CSV table of N, CA and C in Angstrom, one decimal:
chain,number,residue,atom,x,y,z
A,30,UNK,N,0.9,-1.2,0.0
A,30,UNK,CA,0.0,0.0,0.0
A,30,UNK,C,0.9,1.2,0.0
A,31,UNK,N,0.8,2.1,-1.0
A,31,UNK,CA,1.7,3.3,-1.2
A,31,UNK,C,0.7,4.5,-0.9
A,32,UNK,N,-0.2,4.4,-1.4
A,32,UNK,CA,-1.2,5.7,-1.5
A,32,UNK,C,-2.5,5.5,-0.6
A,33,UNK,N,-3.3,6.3,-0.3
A,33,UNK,CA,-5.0,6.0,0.1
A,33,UNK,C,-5.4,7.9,-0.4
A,34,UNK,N,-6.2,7.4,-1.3
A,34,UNK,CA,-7.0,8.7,-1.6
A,34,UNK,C,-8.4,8.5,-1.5
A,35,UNK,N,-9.0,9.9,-0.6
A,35,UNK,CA,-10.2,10.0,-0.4
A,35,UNK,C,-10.9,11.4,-0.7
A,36,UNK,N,-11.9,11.4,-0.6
A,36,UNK,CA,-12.7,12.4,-0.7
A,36,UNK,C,-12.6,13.5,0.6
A,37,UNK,N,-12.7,14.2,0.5
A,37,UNK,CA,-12.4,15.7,1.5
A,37,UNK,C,-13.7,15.4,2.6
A,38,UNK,N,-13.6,15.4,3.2
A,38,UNK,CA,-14.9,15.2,4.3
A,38,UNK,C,-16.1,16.6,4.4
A,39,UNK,N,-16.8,16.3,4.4
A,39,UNK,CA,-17.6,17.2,4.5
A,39,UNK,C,-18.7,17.5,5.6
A,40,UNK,N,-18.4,18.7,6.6
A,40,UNK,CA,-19.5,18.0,8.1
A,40,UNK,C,-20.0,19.7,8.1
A,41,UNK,N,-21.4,19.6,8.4
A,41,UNK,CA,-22.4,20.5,8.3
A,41,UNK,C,-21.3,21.5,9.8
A,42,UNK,N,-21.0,20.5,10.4
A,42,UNK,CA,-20.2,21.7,11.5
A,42,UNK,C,-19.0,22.6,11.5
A,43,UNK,N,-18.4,23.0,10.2
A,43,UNK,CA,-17.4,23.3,9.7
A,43,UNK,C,-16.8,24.5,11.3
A,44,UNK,N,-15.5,24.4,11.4
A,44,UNK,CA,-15.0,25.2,12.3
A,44,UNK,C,-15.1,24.4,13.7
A,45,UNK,N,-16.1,23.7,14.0
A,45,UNK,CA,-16.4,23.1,15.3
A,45,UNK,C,-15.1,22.4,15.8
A,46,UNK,N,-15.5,21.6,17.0
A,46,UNK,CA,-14.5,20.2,17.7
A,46,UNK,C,-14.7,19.1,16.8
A,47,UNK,N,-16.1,18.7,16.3
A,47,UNK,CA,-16.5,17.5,15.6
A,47,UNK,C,-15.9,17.8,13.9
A,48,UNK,N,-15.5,18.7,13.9
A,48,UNK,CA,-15.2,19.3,12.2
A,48,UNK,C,-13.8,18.8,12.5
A,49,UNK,N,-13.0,19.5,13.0
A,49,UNK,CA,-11.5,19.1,13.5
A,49,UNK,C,-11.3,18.0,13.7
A,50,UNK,N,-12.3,16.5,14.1
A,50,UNK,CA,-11.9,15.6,14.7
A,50,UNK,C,-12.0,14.6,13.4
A,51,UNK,N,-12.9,15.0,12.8
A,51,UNK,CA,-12.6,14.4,11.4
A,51,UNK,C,-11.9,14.4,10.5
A,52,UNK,N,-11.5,15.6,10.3
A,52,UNK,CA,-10.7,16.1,9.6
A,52,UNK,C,-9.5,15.0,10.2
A,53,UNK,N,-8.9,15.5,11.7
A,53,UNK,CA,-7.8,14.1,11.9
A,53,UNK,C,-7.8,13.5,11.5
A,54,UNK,N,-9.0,12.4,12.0
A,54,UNK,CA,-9.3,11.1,11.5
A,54,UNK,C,-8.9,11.1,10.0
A,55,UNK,N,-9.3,11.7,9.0
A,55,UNK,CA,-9.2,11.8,7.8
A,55,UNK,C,-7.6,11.3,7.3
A,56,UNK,N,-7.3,12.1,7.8
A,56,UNK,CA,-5.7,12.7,7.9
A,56,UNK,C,-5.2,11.1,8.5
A,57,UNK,N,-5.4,10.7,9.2
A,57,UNK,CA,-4.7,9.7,10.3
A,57,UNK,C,-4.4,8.2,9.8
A,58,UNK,N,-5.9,7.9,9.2
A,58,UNK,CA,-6.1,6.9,9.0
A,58,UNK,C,-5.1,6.5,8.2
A,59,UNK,N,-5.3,7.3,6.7
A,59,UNK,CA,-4.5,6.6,5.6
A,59,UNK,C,-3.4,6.7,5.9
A,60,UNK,N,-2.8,7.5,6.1
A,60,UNK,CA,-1.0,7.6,7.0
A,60,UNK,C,-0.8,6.3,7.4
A,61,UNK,N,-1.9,5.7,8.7
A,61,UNK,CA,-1.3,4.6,9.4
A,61,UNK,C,-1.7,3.2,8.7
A,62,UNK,N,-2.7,3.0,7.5
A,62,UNK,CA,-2.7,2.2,7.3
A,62,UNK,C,-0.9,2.0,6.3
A,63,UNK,N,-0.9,3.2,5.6
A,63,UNK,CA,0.3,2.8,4.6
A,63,UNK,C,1.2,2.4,5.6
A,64,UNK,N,2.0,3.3,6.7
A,64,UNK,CA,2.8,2.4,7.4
A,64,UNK,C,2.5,1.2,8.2
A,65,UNK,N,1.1,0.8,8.2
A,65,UNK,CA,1.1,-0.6,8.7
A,65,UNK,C,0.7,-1.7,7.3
A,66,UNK,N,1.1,-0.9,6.1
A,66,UNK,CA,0.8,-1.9,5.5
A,66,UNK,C,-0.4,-2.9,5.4
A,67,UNK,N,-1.3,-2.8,6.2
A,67,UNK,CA,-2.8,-3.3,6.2
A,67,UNK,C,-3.8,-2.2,6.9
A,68,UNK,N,-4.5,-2.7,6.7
A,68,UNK,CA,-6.4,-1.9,6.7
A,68,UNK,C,-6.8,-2.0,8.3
A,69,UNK,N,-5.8,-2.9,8.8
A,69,UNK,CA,-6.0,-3.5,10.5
A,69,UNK,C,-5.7,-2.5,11.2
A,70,UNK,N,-6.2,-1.0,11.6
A,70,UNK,CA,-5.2,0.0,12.0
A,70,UNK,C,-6.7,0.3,13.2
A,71,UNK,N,-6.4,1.4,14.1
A,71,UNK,CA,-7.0,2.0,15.4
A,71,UNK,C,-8.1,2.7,14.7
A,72,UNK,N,-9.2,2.9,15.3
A,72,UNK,CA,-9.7,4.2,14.9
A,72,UNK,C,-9.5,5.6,15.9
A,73,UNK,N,-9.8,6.6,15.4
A,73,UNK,CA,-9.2,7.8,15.8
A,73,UNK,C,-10.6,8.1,16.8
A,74,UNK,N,-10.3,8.4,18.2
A,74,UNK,CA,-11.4,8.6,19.3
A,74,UNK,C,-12.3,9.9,19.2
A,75,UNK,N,-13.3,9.6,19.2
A,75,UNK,CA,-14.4,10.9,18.8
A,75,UNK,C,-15.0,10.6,17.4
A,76,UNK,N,-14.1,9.9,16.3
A,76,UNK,CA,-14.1,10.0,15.3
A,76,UNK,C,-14.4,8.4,15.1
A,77,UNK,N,-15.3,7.4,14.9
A,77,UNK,CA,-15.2,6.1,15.5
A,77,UNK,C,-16.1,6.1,13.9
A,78,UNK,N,-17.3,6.6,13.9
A,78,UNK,CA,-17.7,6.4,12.4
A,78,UNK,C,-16.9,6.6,11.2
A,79,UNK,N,-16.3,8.0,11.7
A,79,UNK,CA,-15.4,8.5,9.9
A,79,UNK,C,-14.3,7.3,10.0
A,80,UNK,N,-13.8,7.0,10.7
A,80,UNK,CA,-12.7,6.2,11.0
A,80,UNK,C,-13.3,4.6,10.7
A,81,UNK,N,-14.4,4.0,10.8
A,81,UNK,CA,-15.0,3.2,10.5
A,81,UNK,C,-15.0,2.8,9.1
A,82,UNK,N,-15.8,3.9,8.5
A,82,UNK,CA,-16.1,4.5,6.8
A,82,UNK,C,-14.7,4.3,6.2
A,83,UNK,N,-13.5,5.0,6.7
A,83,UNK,CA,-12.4,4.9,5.7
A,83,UNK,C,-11.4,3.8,5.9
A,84,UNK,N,-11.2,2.7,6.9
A,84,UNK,CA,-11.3,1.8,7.0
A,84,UNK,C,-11.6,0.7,6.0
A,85,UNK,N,-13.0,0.4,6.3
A,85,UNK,CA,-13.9,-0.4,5.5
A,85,UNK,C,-13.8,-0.2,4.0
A,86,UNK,N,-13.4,1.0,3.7
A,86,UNK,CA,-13.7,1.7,2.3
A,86,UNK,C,-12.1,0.6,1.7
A,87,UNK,N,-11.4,1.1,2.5
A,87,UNK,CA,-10.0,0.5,2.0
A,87,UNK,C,-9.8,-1.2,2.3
A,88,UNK,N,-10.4,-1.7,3.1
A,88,UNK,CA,-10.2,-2.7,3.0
A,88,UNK,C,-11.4,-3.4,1.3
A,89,UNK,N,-12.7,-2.9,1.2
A,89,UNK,CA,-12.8,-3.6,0.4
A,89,UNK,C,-12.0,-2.8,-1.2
A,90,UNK,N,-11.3,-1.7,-1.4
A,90,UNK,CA,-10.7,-1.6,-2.4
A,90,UNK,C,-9.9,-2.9,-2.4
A,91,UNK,N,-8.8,-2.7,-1.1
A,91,UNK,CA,-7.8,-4.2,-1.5
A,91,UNK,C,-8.5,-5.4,-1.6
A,92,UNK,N,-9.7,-5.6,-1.4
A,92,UNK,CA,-10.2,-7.6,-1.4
A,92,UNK,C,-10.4,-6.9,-2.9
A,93,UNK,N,-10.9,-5.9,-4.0
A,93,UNK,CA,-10.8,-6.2,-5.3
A,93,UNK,C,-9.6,-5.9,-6.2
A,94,UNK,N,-8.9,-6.1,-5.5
A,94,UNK,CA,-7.5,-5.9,-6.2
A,94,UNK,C,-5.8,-7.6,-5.9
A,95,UNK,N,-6.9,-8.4,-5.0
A,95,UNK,CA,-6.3,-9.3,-5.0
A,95,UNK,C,-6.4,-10.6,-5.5
């Protein structure tokens, strides 16, 4: 895994705690999946859905790419 590209998140709370926490998440995930080399990674706390979503998102890209 070299890359993870996603869509920009988009939360009706822009500016808020919950806007920033996704945004992380956003940011966090694909970082740690590349250095862990699998989709098996933590989700980011507060953020347990977006973290869920991009997750799952990447694991089923890689089951159609194997």
């Amino acid at each position: 895994i070299v890359k993870v590209e996603y869509a920009t998140p988009r939360t009706e709370q822009t500016g808020s705690v919950a806007a920033m926490v996704e945004t992380q998440s956003s940011m966090f995930i694909p970082a740690a999946i590349i250095e862990a080399q699998s989709a098996d990674v933590d989700v980011v706390a507060g953020a347990t859905k977006t973290s869920e979503a991009l997750i799952a998102a990447v694991k089923d890209a890689l089951s159609q790419v194997k």
